Each structure stands twice: as structure tokens, then as C-alpha cells.
mmCIF file of C-alpha atoms in Angstrom:
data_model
loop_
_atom_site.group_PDB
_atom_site.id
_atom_site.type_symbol
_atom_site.label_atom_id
_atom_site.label_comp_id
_atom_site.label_asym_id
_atom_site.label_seq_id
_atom_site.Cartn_x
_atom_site.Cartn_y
_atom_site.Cartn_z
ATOM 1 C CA UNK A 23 0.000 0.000 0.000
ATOM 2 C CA UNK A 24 1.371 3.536 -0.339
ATOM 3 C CA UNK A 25 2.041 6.025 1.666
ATOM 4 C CA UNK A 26 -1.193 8.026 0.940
ATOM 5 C CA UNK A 27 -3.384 5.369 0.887
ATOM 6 C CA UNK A 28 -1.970 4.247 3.812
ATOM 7 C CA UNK A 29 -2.313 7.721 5.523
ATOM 8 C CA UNK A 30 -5.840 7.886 3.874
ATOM 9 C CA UNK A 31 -6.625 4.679 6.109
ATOM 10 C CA UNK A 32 -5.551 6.228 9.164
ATOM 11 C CA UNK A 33 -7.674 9.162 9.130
ATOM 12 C CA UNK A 34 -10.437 7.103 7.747
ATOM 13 C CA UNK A 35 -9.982 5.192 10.690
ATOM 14 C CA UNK A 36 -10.115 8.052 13.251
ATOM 15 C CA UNK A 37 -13.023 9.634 11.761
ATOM 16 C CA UNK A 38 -15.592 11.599 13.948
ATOM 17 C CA UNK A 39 -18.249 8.653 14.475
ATOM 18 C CA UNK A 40 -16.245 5.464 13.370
ATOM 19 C CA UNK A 41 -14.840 4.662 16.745
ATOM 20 C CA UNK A 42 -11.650 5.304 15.560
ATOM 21 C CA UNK A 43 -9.894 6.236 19.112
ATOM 22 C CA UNK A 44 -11.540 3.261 20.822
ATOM 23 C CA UNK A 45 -10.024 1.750 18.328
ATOM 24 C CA UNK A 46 -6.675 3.097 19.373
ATOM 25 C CA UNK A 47 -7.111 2.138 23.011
ATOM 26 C CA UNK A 48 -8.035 -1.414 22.139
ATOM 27 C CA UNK A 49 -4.762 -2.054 19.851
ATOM 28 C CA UNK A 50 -2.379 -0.097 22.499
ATOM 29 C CA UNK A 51 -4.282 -2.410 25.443
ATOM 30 C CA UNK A 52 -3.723 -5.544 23.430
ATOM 31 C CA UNK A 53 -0.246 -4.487 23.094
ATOM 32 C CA UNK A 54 0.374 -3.493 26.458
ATOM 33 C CA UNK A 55 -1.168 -6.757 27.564
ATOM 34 C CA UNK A 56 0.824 -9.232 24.968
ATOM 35 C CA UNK A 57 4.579 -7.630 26.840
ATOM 36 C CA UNK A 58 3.359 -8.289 30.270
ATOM 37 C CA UNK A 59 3.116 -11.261 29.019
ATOM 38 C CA UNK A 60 6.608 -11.765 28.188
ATOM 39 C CA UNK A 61 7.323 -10.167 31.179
ATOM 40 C CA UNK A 62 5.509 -12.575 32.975
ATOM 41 C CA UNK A 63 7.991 -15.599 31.526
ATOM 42 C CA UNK A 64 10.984 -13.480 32.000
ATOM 43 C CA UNK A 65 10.514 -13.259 35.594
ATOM 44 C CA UNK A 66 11.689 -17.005 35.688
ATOM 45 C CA UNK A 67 14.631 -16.786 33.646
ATOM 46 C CA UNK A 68 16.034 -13.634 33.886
ATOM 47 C CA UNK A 69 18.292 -11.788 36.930
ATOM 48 C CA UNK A 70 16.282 -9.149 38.417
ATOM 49 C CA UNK A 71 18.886 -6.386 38.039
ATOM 50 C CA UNK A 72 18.535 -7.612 34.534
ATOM 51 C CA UNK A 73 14.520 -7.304 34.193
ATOM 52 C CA UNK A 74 13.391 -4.663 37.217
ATOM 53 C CA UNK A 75 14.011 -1.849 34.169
ATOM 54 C CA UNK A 76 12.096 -2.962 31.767
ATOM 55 C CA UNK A 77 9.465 -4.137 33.819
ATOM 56 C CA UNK A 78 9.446 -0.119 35.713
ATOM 57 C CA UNK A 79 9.360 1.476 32.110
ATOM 58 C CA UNK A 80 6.770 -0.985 31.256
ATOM 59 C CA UNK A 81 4.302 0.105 33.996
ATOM 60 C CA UNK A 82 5.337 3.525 33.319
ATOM 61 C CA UNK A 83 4.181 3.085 29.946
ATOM 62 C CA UNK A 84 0.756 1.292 30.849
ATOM 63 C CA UNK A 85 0.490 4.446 33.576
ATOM 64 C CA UNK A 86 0.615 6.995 31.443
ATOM 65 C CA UNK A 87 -1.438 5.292 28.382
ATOM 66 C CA UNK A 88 -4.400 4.340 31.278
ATOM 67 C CA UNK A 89 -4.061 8.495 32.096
ATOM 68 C CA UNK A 90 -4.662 9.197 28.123
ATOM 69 C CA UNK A 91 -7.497 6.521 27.956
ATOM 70 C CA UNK A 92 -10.698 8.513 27.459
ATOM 71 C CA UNK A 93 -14.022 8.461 26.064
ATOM 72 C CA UNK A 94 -17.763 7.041 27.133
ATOM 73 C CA UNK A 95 -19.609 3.394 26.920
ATOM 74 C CA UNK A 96 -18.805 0.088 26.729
ATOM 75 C CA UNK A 97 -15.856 -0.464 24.223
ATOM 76 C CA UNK A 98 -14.286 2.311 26.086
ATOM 77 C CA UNK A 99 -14.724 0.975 29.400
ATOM 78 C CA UNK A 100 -13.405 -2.024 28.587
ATOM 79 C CA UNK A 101 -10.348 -0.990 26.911
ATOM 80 C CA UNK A 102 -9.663 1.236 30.065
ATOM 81 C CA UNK A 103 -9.819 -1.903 32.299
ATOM 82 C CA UNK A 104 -7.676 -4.277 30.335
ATOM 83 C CA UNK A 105 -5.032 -1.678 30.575
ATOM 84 C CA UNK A 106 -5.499 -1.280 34.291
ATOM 85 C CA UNK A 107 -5.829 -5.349 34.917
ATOM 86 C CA UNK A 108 -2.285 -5.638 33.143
ATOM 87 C CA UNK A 109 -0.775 -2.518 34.931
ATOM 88 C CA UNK A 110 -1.521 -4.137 38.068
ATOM 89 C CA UNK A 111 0.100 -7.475 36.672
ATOM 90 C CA UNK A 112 2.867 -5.483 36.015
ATOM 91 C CA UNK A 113 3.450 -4.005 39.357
ATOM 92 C CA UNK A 114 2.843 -7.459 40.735
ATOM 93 C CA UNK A 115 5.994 -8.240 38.626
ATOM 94 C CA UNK A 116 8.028 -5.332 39.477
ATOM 95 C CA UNK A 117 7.231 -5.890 43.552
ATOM 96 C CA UNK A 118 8.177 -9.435 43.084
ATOM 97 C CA UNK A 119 11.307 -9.109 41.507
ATOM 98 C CA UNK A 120 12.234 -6.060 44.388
ATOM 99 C CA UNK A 121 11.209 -8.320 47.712
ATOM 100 C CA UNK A 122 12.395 -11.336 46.281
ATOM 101 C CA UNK A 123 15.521 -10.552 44.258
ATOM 102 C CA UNK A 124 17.269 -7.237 45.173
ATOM 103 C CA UNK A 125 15.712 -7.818 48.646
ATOM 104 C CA UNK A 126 14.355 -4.603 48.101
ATOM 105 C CA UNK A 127 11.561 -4.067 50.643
ATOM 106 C CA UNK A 128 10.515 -0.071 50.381
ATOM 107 C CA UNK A 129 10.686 -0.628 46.891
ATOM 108 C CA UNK A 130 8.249 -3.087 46.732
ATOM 109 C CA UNK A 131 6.132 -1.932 49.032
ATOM 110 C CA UNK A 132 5.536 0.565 46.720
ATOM 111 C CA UNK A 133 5.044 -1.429 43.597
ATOM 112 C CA UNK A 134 2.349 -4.193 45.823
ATOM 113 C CA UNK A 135 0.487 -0.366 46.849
ATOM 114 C CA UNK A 136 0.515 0.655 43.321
ATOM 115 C CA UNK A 137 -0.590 -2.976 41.862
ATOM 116 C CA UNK A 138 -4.061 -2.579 44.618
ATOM 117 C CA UNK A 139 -4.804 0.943 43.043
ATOM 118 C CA UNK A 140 -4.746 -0.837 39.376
ATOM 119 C CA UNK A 141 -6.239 -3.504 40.350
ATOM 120 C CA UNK A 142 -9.290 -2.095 41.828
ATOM 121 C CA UNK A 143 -9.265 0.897 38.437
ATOM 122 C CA UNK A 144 -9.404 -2.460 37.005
ATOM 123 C CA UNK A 145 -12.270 -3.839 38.587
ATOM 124 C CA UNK A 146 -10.676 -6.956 39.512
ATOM 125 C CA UNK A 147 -10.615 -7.748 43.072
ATOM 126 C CA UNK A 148 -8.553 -11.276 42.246
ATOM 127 C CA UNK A 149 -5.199 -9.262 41.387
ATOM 128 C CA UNK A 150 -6.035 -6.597 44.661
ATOM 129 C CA UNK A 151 -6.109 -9.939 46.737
ATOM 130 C CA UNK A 152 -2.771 -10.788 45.624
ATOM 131 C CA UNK A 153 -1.018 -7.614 45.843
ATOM 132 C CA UNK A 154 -2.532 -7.283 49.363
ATOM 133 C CA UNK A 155 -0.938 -10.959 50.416
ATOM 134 C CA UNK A 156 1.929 -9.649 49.095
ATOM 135 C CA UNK A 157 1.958 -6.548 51.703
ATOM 136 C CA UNK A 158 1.395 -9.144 54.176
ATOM 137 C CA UNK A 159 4.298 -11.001 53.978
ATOM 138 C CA UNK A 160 6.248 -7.293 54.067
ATOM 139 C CA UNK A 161 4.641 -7.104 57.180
ATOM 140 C CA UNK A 162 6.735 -8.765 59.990
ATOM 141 C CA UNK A 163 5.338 -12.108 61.283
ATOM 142 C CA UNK A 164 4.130 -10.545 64.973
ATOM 143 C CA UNK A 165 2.784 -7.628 63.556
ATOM 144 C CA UNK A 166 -1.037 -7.622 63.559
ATOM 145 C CA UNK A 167 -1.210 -5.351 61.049
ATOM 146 C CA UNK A 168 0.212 -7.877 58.767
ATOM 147 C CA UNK A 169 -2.390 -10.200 60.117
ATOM 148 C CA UNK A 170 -5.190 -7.486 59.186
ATOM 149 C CA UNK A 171 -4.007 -6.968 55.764
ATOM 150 C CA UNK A 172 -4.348 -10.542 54.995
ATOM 151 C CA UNK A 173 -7.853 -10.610 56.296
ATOM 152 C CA UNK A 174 -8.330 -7.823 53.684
ATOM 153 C CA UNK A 175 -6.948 -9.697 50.572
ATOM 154 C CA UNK A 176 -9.111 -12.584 51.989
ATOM 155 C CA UNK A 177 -12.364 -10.526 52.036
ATOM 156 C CA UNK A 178 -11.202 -9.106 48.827
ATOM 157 C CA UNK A 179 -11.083 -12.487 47.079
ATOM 158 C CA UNK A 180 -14.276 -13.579 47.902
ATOM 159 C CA UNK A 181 -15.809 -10.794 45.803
ATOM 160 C CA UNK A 182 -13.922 -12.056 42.693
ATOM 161 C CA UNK A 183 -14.548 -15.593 40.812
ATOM 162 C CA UNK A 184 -14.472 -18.325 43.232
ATOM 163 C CA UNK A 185 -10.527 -19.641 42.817
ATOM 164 C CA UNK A 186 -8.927 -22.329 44.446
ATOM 165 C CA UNK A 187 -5.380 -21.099 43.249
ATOM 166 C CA UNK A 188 -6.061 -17.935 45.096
ATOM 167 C CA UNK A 189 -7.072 -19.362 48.095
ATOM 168 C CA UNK A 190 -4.311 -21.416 47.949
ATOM 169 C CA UNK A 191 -1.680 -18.829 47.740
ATOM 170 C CA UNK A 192 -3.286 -16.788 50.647
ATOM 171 C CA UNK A 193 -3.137 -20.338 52.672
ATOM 172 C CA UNK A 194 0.524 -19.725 52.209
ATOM 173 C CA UNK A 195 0.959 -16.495 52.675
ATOM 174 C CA UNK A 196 -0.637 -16.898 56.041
ATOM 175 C CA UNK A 197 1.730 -19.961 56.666
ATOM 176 C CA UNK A 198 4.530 -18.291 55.913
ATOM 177 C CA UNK A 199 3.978 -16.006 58.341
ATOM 178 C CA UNK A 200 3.190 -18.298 61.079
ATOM 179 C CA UNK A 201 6.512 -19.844 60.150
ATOM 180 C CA UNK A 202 7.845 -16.338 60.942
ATOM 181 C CA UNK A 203 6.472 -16.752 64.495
ATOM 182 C CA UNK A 204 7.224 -20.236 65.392
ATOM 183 C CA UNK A 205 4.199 -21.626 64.817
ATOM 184 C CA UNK A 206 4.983 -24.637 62.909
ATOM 185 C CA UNK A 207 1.872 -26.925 63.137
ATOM 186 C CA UNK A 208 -0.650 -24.311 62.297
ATOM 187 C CA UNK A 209 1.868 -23.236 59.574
ATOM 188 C CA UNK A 210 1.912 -27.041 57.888
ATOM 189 C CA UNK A 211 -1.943 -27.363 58.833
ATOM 190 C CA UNK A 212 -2.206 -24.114 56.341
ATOM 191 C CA UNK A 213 -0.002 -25.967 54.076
ATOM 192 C CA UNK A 214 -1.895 -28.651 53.575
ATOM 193 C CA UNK A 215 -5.217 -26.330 52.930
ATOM 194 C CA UNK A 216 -3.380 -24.699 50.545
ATOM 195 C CA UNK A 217 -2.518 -28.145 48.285
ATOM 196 C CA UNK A 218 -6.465 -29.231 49.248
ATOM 197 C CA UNK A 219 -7.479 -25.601 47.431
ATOM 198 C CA UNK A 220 -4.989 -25.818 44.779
ATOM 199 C CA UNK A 221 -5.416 -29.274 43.912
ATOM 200 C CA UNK A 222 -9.134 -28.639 43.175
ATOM 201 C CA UNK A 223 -8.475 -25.480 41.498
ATOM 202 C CA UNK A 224 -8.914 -27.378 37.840
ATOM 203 C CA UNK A 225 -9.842 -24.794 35.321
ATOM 204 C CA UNK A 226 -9.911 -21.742 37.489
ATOM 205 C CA UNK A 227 -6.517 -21.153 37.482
ATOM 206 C CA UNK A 228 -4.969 -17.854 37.147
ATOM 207 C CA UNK A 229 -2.698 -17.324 34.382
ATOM 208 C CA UNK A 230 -0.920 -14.387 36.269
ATOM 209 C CA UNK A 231 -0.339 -16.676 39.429
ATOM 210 C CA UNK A 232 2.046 -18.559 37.954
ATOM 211 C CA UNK A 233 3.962 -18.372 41.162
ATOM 212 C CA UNK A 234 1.359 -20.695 43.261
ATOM 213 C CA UNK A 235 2.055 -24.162 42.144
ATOM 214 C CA UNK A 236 2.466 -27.601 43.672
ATOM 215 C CA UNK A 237 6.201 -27.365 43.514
ATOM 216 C CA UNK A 238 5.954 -23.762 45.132
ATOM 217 C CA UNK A 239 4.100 -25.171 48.185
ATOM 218 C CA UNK A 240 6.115 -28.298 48.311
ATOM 219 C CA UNK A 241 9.816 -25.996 49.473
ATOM 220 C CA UNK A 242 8.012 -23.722 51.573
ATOM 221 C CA UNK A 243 6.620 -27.311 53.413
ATOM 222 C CA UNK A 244 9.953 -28.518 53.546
ATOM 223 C CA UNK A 245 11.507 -25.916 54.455
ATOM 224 C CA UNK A 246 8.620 -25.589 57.538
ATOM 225 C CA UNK A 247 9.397 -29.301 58.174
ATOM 226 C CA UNK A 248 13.052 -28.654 58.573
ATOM 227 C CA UNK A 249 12.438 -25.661 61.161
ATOM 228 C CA UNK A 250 10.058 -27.792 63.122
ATOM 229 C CA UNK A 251 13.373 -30.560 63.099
ATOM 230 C CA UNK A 252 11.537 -33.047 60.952
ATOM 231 C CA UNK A 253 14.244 -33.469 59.096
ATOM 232 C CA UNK A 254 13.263 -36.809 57.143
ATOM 233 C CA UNK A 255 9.845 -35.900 56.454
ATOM 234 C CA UNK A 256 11.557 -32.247 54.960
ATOM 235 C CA UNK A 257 13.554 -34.724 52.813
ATOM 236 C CA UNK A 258 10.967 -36.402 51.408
ATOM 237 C CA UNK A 259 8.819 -33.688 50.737
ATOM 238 C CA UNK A 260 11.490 -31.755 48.973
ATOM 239 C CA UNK A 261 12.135 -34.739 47.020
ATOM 240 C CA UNK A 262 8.874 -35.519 45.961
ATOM 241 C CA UNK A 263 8.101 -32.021 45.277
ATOM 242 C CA UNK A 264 11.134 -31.757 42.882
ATOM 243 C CA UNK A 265 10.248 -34.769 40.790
ATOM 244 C CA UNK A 266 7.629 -33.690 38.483
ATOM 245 C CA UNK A 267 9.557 -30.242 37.403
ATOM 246 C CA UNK A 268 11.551 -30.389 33.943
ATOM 247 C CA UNK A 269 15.208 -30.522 33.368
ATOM 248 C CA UNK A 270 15.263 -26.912 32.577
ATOM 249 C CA UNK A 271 12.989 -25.496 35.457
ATOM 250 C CA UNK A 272 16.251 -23.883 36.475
ATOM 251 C CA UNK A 273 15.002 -21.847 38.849
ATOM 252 C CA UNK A 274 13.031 -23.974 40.702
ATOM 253 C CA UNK A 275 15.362 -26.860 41.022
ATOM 254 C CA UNK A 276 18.255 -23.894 42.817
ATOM 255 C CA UNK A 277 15.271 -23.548 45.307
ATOM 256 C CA UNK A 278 15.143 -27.592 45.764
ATOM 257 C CA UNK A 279 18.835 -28.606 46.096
ATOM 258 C CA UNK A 280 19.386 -25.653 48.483
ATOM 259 C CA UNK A 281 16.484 -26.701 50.485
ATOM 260 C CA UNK A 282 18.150 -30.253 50.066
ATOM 261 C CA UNK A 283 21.599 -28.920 51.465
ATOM 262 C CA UNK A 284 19.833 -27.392 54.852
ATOM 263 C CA UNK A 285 18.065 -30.449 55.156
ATOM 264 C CA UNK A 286 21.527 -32.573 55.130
ATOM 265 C CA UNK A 287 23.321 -30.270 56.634
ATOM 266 C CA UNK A 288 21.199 -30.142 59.962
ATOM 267 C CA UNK A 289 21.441 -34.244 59.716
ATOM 268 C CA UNK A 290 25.506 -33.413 59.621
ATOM 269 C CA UNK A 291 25.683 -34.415 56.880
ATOM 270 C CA UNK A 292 28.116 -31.991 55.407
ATOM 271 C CA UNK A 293 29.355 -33.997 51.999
ATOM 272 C CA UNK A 294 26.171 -34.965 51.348
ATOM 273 C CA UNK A 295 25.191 -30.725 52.007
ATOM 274 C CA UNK A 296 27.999 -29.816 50.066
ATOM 275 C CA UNK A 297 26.626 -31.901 46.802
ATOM 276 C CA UNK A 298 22.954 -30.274 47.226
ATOM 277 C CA UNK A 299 24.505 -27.094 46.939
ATOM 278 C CA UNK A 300 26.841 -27.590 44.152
ATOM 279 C CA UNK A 301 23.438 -28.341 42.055
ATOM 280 C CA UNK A 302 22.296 -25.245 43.146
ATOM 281 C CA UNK A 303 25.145 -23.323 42.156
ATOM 282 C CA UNK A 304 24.666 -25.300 38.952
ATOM 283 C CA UNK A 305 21.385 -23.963 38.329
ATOM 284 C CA UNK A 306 21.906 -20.876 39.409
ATOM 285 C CA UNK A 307 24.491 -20.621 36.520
ATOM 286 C CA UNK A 308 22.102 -22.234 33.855
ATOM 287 C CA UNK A 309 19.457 -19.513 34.695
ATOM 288 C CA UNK A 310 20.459 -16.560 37.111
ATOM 289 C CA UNK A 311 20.163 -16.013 40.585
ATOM 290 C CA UNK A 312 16.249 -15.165 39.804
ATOM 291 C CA UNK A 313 14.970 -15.903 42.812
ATOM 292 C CA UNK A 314 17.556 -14.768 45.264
ATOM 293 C CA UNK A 315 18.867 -18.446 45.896
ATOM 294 C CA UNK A 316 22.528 -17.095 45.898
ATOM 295 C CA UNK A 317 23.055 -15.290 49.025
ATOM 296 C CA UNK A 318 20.931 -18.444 50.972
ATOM 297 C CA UNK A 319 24.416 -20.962 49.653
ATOM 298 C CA UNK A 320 26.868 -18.942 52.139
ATOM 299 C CA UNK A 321 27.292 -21.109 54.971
ATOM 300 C CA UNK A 322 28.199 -23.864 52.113
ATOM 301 C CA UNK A 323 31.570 -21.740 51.052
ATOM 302 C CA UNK A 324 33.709 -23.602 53.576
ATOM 303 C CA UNK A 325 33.205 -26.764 51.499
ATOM 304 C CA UNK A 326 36.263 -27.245 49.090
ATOM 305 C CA UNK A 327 33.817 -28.726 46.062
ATOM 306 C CA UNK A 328 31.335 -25.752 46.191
ATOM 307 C CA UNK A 329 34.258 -22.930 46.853
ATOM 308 C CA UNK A 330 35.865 -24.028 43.763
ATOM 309 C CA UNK A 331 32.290 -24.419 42.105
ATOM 310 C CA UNK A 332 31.262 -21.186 43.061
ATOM 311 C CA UNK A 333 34.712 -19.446 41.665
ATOM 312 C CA UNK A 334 34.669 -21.173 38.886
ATOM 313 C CA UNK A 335 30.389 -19.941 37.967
ATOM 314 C CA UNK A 336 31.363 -16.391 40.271
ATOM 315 C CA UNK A 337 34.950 -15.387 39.169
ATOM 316 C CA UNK A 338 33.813 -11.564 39.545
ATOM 317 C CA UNK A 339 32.792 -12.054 43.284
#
């Protein structure tokens, strides 16, 4: 086409009457929408000093298009909302990536406050759950504010579509904080909730809650089986847990052999703990410290096989 008919087109398109800036929206929502995606996958595979840019300019991006979105009825509405729904994903993201790999807590904060506000522009009370779990586990395990803001996302999710997933995650947020405290029964009683909820999810599954999975659940059980000193059954969960996750589920598997090491290493097992956490150097090095697995393999260093391992993967440290 040339470049006159193809300008022609344009204007045709934006005509008084024709719909031609809900049009606009629409295609820059779609748009918007189909990166989060990617963002979404990157999340697992890339560093987050790597990704935390693109995914800020991103939601800068989706802010300032929601603040041009205009115009009356349905097709407008809608296009609005979409926008919102994946600016709050993509806070969600950015929050994620701050508390859980630059361990940067104001930061995220911020990002888990700013997901609520899109999610509720957004109309969907399913994402405003999840950012609000998300400011509960900020909170500190004692703190009953942290306890209150959990009741919130709870309250909040039952407006939404009934979801197992969601209920399962907020099972485990709320675990994880009575980890925090001590409480390890209640913690592994909320545990198993959350794999009754999530195991009946079935079709209701949340595409953005990719982070809620069997595996997921499976370290954080371990890993509350190990505090509570049960070491064997932590083994066997962490092992079982592990099995059904592919070769290259890098990420997850770092989580898994370090989980692995603490478990040996509290048996005294040190050769067997220095092995676990050679795999999870190994790992780490396939895909990126992208879940802040790194700093966890410290008390390992003294171990001859992983000092060398980790100079060899680290020379720059």
C-alpha cells in the first residue's frame, strides 16, 4: 500500500463517528497486555537487576497510556480496564522481583500499593487480593497489622470468581507467616489447605499466578518441616516435590537442592550438604540467581567442592 493510501486509512480510521480512538485504546491495550506477558515468563529466567528496568518502564508506559485513555460506553470501558488489569500485573511483577531478588523491601512496598490501586481501576478484586498478600508477607510475622491486611486480601477475594489457586496462595501467605512466628503446626496445617485448594483449582486457574504451584508449596513445606526438626519428612517432601519439574525449570530446582543442602546439613551431613549445593550453584548458573537463591548458599563456602564451584560460575565475586 502507499504512503497516501496508507495515511488515507488512518484518518479514515479516526473519523468523527467510526470509533476510531476506541479503536486506538483497544490495539495499544492488546499491546500493552501481549509484553506483560513476556514479562511474565521473563521473571523465571532472567536476573532481576537484569529485568526490574524494563518491567518499571513498562508500567510507566501502561500508567501513562491508562491516564490518556478517554471516552464514554462500553468499548471504552473495557479498553480502560484491560489496561489497568495488566498494569496491576505489572506491578505485581516489578514488587516481586524487588522483595524477592534485590531484597528490596521499600521498593516493593511501593510497587504491591501501586498494583491494589490498578487492580481495583481495574475492577478486579482477584489481582487486589494478591497484591494485598503480598503486603502481608512485608509485614513482619508478629505484627497484627500484617495479620489485618491478609484478612483484607481474603475478604477481597471472595468478591472475585471463586478460585482455588487464590485461596491457595493466601493459605501460604498466612503460613509463611506463622513460620515467621514459630508456629509450625498451624503453619503445615495451612499448608496442607493450601494443596487441598490448589489441587481442586482445575480450570480456574490464574494465568498471572504462575507463582502458586504444587512445587511452590512443596519448598516452603519442607523448608517448615526442617524448622520444626523433621528433618526426614523435609527430605521427602522436597524430594517428591522436585520430581515432576523439567530438566530446565532452572530456577526452581536452585530452590530444591538448596532446600536439600539445609536439610543434610542439619542431619551433619556436610558432603552430602555440600553436593545439594553444588546443584544449586549449577542452576543458578544455567538460569540466574532469579529468585535470590545465591546469598541463601553462604554457609556452604567452607566446602572445598562448592568454593571451587562457586569461583569457577562467580569469578567476579
Amino acid at each position: 500500500m502507499s504512503p497516501t493510501a496508507d495515511d488515507a486509512r488512518r484518518g479514515a480510521g479516526s473519523a468523527p463517528g467510526t470509533g476510531g480512538a476506541h479503536e486506538v485504546q483497544a490495539v495499544a491495550a492488546a499491546d500493552f497486555e501481549t509484553d506483560t506477558r513476556s514479562l511474565r515468563a521473563q521473571y523465571w529466567t532472567t536476573e532481576p537487576a537484569e529485568l526490574i528496568g524494563p518491567v518499571t518502564d513498562h508500567a510507566a508506559e501502561g500508567g501513562a497510556l491508562l491516564a490518556k485513555a478517554e471516552g464514554e460506553g462500553e468499548r471504552a470501558g473495557e479498553a480502560r480496564r484491560a489496561l489497568a488489569d495488566a498494569l496491576a500485573e505489572t506491578r505485581l511483577i516489578a514488587g516481586r522481583i524487588q522483595y524477592h531478588g534485590l531484597k528490596d523491601r521499600e521498593g516493593a512496598e511501593l510497587s504491591f500499593r501501586q498494583a491494589r490501586q490498578a487492580a481495583d481501576e481495574a475492577g478486579n478484586p482477584l489481582l487486589g487480593a494478591a497484591a494485598l498478600g503480598h503486603l502481608a508477607l512485608l509485614a513482619d510475622a508478629s505484627d497484627d497489622a500484617g495479620a489485618d491486611v491478609l484478612a483484607e486480601a481474603r475478604a477481597l477475594a471472595g468478591r472475585g470468581a471463586p478460585t482455588g489457586r487464590v485461596t491457595a496462595w493466601l493459605d501460604a501467605v498466612e503460613a509463611e507467616r506463622a513460620a515467621g512466628a514459630g508456629e509450625n503446626e498451624r503453619a503445615l496445617r495451612l499448608i496442607s489447605d493450601a494443596e487441598t485448594s490448589l489441587a481442586a483449582a482445575g480450570s480456574d486457574a490464574q494465568d498471572w499466578l504462575d507463582w502458586c504451584t504444587p512445587s511452590g508449596l512443596g519448598v516452603l513445606k519442607g523448608l517448615v518441616q526442617l524448622q520444626a526438626g523433621l528433618t526426614s519428612q523435609a527430605r521427602r517432601t522436597l524430594l517428591y516435590s522436585m520430581a515432576p519439574l523439567a530438566p530446565d525449570e532452572h530456577a526452581q530446582r536452585s530452590l530444591f537442592y538448596l532446600g536439600l543442602a539445609a536439610v543434610e546439613a542439619a542431619e551433619g551431613e556436610e558432603y552430602e550438604a555440600c553436593g545439594y549445593a553444588c546443584r544449586s550453584l549449577e542452576h543458578i548458573e544455567a538460569c540466574g540467581d532469579v529468585l535470590g537463591v545465591r546469598a541463601a548458599l553462604d554457609p556452604y563456602l567452607h566446602e572445598s567442592c562448592v568454593a571451587d564451584l562457586y569461583e569457577n560460575l562467580f569469578p567476579s565475586t
